[in-house]
Short mmCIF file of C-alpha atoms in Angstrom, two decimals:
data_model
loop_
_atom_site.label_atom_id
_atom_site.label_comp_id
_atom_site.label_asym_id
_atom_site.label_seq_id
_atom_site.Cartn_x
_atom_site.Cartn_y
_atom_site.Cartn_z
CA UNK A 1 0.00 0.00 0.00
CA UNK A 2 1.01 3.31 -0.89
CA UNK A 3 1.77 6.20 1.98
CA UNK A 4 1.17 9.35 1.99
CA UNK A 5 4.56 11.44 1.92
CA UNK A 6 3.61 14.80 2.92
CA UNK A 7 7.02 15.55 3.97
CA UNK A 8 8.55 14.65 0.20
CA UNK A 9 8.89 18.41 -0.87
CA UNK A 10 10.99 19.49 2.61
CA UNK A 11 13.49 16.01 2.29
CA UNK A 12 14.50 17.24 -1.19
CA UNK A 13 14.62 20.76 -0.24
CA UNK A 14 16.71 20.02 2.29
CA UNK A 15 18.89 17.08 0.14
CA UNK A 16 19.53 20.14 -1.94
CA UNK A 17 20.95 22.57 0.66
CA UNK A 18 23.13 20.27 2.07
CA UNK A 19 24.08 19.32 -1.69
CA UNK A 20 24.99 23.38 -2.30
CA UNK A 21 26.64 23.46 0.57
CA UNK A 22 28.61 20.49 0.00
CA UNK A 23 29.89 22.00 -3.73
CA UNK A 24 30.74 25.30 -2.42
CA UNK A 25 32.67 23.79 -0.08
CA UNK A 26 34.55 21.95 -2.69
CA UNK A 27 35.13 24.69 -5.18
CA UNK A 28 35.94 27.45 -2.56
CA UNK A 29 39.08 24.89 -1.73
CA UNK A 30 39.68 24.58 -5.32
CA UNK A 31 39.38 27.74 -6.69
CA UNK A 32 41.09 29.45 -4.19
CA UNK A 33 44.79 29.26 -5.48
CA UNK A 34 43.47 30.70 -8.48
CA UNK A 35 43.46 34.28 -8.22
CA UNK A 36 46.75 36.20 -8.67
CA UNK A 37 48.60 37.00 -5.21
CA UNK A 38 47.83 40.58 -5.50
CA UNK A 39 44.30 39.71 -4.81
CA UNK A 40 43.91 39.37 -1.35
CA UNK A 41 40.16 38.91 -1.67
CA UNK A 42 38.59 35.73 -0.93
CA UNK A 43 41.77 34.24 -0.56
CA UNK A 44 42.36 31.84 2.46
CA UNK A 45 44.90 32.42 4.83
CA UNK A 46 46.08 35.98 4.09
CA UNK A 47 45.30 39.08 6.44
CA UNK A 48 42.92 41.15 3.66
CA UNK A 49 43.08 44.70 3.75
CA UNK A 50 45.11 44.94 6.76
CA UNK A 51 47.72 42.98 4.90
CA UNK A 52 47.64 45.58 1.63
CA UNK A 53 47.27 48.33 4.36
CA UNK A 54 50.52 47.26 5.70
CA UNK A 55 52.14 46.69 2.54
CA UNK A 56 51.20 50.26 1.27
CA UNK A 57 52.99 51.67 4.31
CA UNK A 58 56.22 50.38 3.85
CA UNK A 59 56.13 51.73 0.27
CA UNK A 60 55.38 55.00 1.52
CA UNK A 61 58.09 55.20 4.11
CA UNK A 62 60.92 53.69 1.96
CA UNK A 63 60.07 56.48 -0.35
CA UNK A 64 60.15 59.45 2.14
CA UNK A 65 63.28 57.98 3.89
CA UNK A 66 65.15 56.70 0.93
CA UNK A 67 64.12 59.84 -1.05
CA UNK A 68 62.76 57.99 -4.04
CA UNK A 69 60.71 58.85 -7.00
CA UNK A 70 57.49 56.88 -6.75
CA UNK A 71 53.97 57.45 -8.57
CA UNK A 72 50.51 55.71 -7.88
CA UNK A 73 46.84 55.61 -9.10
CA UNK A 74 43.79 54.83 -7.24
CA UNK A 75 41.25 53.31 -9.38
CA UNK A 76 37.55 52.99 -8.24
CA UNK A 77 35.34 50.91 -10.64
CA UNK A 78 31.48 52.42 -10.87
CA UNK A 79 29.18 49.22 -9.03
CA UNK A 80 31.72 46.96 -9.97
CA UNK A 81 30.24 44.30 -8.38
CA UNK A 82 27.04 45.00 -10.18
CA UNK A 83 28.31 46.42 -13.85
CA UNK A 84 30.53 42.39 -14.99
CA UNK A 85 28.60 41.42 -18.03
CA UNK A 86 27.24 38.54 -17.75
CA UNK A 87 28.95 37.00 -20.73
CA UNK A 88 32.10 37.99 -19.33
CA UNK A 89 31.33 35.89 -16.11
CA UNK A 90 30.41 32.89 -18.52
CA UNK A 91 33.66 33.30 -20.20
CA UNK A 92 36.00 33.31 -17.48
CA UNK A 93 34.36 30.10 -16.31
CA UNK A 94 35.54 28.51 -20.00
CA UNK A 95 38.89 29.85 -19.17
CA UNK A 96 39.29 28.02 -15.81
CA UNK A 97 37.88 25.08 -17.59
CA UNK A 98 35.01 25.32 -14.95
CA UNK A 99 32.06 22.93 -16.51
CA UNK A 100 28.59 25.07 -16.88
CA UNK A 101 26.57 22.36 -15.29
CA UNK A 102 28.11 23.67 -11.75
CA UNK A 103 26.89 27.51 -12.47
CA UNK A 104 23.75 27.46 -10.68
CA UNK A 105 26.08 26.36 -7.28
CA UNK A 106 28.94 29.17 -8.51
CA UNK A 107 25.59 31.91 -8.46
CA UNK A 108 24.92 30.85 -4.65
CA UNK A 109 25.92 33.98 -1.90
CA UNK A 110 28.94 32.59 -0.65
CA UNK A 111 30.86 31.93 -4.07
CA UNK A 112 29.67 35.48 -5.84
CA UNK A 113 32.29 36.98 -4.01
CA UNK A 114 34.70 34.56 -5.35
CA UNK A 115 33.45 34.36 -9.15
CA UNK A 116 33.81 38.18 -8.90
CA UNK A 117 37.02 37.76 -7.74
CA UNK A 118 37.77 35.62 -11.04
CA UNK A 119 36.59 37.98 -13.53
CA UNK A 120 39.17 40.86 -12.62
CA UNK A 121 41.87 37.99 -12.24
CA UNK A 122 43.01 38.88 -16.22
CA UNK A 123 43.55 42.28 -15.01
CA UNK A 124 46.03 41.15 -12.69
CA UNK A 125 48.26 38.91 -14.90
CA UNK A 126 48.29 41.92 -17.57
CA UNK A 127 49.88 44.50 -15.11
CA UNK A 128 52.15 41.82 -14.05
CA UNK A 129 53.48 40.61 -17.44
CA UNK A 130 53.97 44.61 -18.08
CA UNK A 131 57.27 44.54 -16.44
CA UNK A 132 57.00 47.38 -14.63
CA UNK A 133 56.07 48.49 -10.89
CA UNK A 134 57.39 49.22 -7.69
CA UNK A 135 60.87 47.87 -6.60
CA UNK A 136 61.30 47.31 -2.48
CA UNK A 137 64.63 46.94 -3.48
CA UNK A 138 66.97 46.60 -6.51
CA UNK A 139 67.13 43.84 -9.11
CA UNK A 140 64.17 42.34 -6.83
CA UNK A 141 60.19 41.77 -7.23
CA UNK A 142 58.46 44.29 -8.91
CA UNK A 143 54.95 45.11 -7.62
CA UNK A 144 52.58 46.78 -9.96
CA UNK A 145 49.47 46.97 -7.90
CA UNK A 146 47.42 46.01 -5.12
CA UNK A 147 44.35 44.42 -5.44
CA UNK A 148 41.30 43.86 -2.96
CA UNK A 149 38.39 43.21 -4.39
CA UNK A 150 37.49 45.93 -7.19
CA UNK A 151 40.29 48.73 -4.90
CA UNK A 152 43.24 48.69 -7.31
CA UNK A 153 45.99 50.88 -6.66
CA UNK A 154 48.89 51.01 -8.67
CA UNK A 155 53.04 51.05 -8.43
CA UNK A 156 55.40 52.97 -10.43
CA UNK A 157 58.76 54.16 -9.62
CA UNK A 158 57.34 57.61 -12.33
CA UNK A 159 54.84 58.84 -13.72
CA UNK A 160 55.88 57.49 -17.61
CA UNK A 161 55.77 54.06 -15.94
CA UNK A 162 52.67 54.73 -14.74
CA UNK A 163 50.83 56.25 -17.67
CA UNK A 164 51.74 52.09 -18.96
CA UNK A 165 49.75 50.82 -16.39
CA UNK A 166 47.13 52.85 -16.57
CA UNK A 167 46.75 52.29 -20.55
CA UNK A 168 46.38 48.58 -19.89
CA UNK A 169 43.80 49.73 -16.72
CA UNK A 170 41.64 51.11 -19.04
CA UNK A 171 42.00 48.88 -22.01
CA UNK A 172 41.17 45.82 -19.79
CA UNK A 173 37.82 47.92 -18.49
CA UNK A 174 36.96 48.86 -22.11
CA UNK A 175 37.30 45.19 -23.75
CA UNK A 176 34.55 43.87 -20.60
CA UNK A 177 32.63 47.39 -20.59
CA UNK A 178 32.75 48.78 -16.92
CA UNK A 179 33.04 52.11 -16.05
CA UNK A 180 35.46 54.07 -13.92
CA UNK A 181 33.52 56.14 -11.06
CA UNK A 182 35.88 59.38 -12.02
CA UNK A 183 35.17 61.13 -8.91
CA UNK A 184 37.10 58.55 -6.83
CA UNK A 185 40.53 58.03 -8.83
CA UNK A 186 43.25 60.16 -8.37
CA UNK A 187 46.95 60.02 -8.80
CA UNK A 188 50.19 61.27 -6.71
CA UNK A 189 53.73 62.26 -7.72
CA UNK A 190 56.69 62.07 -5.67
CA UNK A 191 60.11 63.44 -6.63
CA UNK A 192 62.58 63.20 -3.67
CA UNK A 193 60.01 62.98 -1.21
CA UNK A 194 58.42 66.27 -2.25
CA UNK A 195 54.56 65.57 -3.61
CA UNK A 196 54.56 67.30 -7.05
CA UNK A 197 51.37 68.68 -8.62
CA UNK A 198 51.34 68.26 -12.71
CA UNK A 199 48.01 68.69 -14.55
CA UNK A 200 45.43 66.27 -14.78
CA UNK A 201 46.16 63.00 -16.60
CA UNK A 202 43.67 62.28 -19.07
CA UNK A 203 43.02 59.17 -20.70
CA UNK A 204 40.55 58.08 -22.91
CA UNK A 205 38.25 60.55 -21.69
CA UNK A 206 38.94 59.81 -18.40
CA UNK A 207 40.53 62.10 -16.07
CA UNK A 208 42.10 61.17 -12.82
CA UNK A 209 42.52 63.86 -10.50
CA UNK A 210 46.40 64.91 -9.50
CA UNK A 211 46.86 65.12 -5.44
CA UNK A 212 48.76 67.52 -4.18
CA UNK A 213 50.94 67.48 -0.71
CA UNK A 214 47.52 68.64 1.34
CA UNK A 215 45.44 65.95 0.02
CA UNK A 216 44.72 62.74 0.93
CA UNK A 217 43.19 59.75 -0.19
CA UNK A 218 40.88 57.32 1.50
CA UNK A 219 41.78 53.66 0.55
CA UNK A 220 40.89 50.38 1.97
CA UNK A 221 39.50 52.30 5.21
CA UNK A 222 42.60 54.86 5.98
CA UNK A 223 43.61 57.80 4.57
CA UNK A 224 46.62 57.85 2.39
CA UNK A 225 49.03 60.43 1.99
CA UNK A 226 52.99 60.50 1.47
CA UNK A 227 52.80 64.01 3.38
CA UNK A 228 50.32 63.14 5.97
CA UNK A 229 51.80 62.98 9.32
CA UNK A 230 51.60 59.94 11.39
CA UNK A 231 49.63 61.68 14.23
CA UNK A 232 47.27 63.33 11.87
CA UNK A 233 46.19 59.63 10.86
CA UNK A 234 46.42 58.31 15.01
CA UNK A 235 44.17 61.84 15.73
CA UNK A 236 41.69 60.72 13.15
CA UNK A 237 41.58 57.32 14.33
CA UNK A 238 40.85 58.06 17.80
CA UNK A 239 37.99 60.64 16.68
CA UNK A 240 36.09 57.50 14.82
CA UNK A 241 36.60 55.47 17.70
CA UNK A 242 35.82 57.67 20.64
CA UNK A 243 32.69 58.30 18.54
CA UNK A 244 31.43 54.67 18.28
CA UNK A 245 32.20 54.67 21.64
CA UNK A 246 29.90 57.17 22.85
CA UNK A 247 26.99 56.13 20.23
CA UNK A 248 27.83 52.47 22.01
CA UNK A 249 26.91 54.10 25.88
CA UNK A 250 24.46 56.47 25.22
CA UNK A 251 22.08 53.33 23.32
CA UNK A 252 19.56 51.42 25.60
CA UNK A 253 21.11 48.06 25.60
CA UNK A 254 21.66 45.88 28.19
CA UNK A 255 25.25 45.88 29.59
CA UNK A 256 26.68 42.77 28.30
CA UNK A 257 25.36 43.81 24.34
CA UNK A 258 27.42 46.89 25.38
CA UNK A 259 30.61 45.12 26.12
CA UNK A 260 30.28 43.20 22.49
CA UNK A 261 29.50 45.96 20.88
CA UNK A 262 32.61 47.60 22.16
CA UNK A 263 34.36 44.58 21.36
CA UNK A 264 33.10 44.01 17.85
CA UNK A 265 32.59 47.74 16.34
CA UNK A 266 34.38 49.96 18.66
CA UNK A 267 37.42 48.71 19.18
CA UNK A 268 38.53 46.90 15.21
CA UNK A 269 38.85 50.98 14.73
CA UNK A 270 41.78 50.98 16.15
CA UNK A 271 42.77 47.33 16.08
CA UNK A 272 43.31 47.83 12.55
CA UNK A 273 45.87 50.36 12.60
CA UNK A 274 47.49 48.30 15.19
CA UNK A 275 51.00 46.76 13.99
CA UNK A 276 50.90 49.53 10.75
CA UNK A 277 50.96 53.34 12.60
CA UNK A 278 53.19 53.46 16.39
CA UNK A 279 51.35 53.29 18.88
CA UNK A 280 53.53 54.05 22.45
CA UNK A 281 52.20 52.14 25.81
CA UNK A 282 51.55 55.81 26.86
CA UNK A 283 48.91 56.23 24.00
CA UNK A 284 47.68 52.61 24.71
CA UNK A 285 47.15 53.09 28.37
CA UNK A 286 45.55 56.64 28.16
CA UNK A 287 43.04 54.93 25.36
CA UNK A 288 42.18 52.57 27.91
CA UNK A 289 41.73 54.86 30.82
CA UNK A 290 39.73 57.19 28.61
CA UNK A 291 37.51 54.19 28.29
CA UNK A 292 36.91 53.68 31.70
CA UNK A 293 36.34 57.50 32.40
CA UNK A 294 33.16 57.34 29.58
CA UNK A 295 31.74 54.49 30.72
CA UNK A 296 32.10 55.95 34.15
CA UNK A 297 30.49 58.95 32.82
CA UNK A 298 27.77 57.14 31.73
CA UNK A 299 27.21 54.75 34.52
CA UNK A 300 28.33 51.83 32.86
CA UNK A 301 31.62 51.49 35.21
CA UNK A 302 31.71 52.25 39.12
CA UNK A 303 34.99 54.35 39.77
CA UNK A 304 35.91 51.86 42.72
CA UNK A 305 35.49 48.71 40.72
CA UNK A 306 38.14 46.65 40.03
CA UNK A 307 40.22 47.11 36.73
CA UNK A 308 41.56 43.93 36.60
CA UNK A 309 38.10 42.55 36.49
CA UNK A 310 36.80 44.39 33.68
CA UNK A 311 38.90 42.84 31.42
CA UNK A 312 38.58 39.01 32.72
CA UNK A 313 36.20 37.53 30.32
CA UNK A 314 32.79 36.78 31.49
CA UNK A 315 33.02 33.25 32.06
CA UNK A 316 35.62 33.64 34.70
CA UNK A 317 33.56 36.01 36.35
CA UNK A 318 34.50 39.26 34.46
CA UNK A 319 32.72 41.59 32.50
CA UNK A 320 35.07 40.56 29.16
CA UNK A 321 36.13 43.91 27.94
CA UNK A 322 39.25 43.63 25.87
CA UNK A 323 42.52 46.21 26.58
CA UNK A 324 43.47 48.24 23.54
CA UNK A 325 46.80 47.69 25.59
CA UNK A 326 46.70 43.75 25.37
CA UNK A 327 45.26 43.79 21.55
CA UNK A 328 47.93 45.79 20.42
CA UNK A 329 50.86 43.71 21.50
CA UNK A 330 49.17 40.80 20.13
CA UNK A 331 48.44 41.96 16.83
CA UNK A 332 52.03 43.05 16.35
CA UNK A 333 53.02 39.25 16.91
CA UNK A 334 50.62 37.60 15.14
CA UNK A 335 50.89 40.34 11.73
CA UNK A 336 55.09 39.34 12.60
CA UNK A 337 54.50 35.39 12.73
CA UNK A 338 52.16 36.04 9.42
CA UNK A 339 55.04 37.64 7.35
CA UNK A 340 57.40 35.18 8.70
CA UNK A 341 55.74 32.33 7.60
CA UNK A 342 55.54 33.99 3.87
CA UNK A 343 59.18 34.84 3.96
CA UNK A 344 59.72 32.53 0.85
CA UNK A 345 56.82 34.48 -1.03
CA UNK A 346 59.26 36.96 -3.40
CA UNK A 347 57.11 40.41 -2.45
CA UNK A 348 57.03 39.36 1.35
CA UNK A 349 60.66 38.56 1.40
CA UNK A 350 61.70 41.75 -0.19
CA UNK A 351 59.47 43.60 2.51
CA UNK A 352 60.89 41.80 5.34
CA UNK A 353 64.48 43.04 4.35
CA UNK A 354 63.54 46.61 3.65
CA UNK A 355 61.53 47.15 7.08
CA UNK A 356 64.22 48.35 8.64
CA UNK A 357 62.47 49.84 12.14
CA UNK A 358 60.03 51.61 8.98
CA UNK A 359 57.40 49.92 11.14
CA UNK A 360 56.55 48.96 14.35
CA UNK A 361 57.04 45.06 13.05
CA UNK A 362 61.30 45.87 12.26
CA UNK A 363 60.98 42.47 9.87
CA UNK A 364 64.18 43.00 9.15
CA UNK A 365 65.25 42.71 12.91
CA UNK A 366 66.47 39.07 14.33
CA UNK A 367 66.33 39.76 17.55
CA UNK A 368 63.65 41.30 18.49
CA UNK A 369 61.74 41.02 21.43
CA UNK A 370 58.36 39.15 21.69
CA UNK A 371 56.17 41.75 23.80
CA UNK A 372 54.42 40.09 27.17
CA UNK A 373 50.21 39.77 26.78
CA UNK A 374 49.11 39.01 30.15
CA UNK A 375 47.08 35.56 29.85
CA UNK A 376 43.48 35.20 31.69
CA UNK A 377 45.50 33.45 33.95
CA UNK A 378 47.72 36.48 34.72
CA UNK A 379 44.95 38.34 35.43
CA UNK A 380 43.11 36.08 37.63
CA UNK A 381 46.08 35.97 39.29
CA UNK A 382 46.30 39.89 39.63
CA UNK A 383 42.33 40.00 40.77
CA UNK A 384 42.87 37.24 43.45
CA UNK A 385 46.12 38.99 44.77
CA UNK A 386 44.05 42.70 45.56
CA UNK A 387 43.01 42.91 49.24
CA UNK A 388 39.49 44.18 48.72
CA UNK A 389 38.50 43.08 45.33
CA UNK A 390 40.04 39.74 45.69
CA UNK A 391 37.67 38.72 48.89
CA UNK A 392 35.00 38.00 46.04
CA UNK A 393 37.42 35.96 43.75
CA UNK A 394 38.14 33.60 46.31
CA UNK A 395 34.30 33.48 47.00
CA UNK A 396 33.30 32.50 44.13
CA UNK A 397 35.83 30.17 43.56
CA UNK A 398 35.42 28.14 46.98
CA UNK A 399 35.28 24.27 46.66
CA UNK A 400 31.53 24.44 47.58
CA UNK A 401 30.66 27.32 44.80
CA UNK A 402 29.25 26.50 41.66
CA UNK A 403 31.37 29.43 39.10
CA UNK A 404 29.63 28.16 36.48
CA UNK A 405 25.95 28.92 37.78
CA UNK A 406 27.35 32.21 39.60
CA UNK A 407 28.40 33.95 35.99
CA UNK A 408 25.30 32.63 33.99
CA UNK A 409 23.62 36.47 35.04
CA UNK A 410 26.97 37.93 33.47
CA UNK A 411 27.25 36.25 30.42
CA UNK A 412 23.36 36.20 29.69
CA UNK A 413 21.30 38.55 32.06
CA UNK A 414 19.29 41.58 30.22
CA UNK A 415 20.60 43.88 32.99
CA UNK A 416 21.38 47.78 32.01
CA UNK A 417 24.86 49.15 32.45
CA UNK A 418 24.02 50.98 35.39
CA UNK A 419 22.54 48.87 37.40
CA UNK A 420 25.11 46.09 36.46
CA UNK A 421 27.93 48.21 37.38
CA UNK A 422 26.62 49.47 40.65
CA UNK A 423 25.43 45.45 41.97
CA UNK A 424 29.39 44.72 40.71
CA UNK A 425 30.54 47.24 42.98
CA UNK A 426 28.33 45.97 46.05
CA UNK A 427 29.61 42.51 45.49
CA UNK A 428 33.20 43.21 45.84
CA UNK A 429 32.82 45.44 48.76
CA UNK A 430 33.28 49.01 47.47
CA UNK A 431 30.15 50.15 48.35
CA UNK A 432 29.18 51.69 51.84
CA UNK A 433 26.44 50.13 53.67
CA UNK A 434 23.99 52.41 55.09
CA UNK A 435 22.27 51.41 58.44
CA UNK A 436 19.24 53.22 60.10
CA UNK A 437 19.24 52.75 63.80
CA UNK A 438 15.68 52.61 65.18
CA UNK A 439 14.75 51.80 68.54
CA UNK A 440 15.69 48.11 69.53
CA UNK A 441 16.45 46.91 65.96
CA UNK A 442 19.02 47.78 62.89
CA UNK A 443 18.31 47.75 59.36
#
């Protein structure tokens, strides 16, 4: 006898999610050696923007110190992501020998990115096979652009060498039809570290907008300027962030949506300049106390509360904040341990000889010191150790105590700032009790 399947519909609905995900999988690991290594987009392993970011910087600092001649293009594409003809797409699928069959799993969300990726990868193999681009050093690796995404900057040591680069640019655009969104390329000029201002380069009626010493350039997030000062860019920083971070306390949520949102919007601000720009433990620790004085300000911190604590994660009995302090030092090793594990790589190598104390990484130093992060060990240790603040440590930490149970209100209670802040204070004994006297009892 036949049943009734009623559920026949949902089984292969969901057979055919788990098969999608099960090819993207598979062609994400394939297809992601593909793309030249100037594209650090959708590419496993590598450090994205932060990586070009830092990249950029040496370039710009060998040139002021070294007093080099150095030229460079911005090029913005007009919806890029939007504007790749569709036969294009379908074409560089037949180059990568990518059978047609699999294009309905290539359109999914996760692989656009990717397939995107692919179509400007032709753009990257022409400026390479040009010759020309930026040396680090002599006789060595020449780099002719960076590439995230659809933000191409380009290299050249002049501005003849340039004008090559930007021919094939715009040749390349022309044979896929996309269009350049004029009002966001520009070029700069550098003769002997002085930023020279020539007339407008047109090209193909396109002109690209000469900068001069004054002007700046925002790319991949930062400004960029060979003139800009390094505290103009750390001032700037520090506006954007102390601005999240008052948008962050002055919102209704509950305390611990607070400290994530501090953690997750607030604080990458400066975490990505972190290992690029030099940052002293001076700046670092006023950052962090300026933290503590706006939350205080806005009743999100008691003034008597423990320090220590605020930065223990939840789970331990914290409140999970993370130290600008602690975040930079271990940025700088982990960006250090990432360029030292591409040393072989011909454009990392060549960068890792030139940084020559150009950043706060010195690559090119052997011995150099690994800076100390204190551990959540360390500062459980620290909390434990304080007279007053440590009675409640070793409470809650007692072989009959549950620690567990005790921090499920931290890590998942719907309490406001305030009043989260102010019971935290009363638990570790910084608050004064007040007692009425009445006649024959005390409250």
């Amino acid at each position: 006898m036949c049943q009734d399947r009623t559920d026949e519909p949902d089984r292969h609905l969901s057979e055919e999610r788990s098969l999608c995900g099960f090819f993207n999988v598979s062609w994400i690991g394939k297809l992601a050696n593909v793309p030249a290594n100037a594209q650090n987009g959708c590419r496993g392993g590598s450090r994205g923007t932060k990586e070009l970011f830092f990249i950029d910087s040496v370039a710009s600092q060998l040139v002021k110190c070294n007093r080099r001649n150095f030229s460079a293009a911005w090029i913005d594409y007009k919806k890029a992501f939007d504007s790749v003809p569709h036969l294009w797409l379908l074409r560089v699928l037949e180059l990568y020998k990518i059978d047609g069959a699999v294009q309905d799993f290539l359109e999914d969300d996760c692989l656009n990115p990717l397939w995107f990726c692919l179509s400007l990868n032709h753009l990257s193999t022409l400026l390479e096979r040009s010759g020309t681009g930026f040396q680090f050093r002599r006789r060595d690796t020449k780099v002719s652009h960076l590439l995230y995404m659809d933000d191409l900057k380009l290299l050249a040591p002049n501005a003849a060498r340039l004008m090559e680069l930007l021919k094939i640019t715009t040749e390349f655009r022309g044979s896929i039809r996309m269009q350049l969104g004029l009002d966001k390329c520009a070029v700069v000029h550098v003769d002997r570290r002085q930023v020279t201002q020539s007339a407008e380069i047109s090209l193909e009626l396109s002109n690209f907008k000469t900068l001069s010493e004054a002007e700046s350039y925002r790319y991949l997030g930062m400004s960029h300027c060979i003139g800009m000062p390094e505290v103009n860019m750390k001032q700037a920083v520090c506006k954007v962030f102390l601005g999240r971070l008052t948008k962050v306390l002055r919102s209704y949520l509950s305390g611990a949506i607070k400290v994530r949102a501090y953690n997750g919007w607030v604080l990458p601000t400066l975490l990505y300049t972190f290992g690029v720009l030099r940052w002293t433990q001076t700046e670092l620790d006023a950052l962090d106390r300026r933290v503590r004085t706006t939350m205080t300000h806005h009743r999100s911190h008691h003034p008597k509360s423990s320090v220590m604590r605020l930065y223990t994660p939840r789970k331990c009995g914290g409140r999970g904040l993370l130290s600008a302090k602690s975040m930079h030092k271990r940025e700088v090793c982990s960006l250090r341990a990432y360029f030292e594990a591409r040393r072989e790589s011909a454009m990392h190598g060549d960068i890792m000889v030139c940084d020559k104390y150009l950043t706060p990484l010195s690559l090119a130093k052997e011995e150099w010191r690994r800076p100390v992060v204190l551990s959540i060990c360390d500062r459980e240790t620290v909390w434990m150790e304080k007279e007053l603040h440590g009675r409640f440590y070793k409470a809650l930490h007692a072989p009959h105590m549950d620690v567990k149970a005790s921090v499920q209100w931290l890590r998942f209670g719907a309490l406001f700032g305030g009043n989260r802040s102010f019971f935290l204070c009363i638990v570790q004994y910084r608050m004064r009790w007040l007692r009425r006297k009445t006649k024959g009892s005390t409250f």
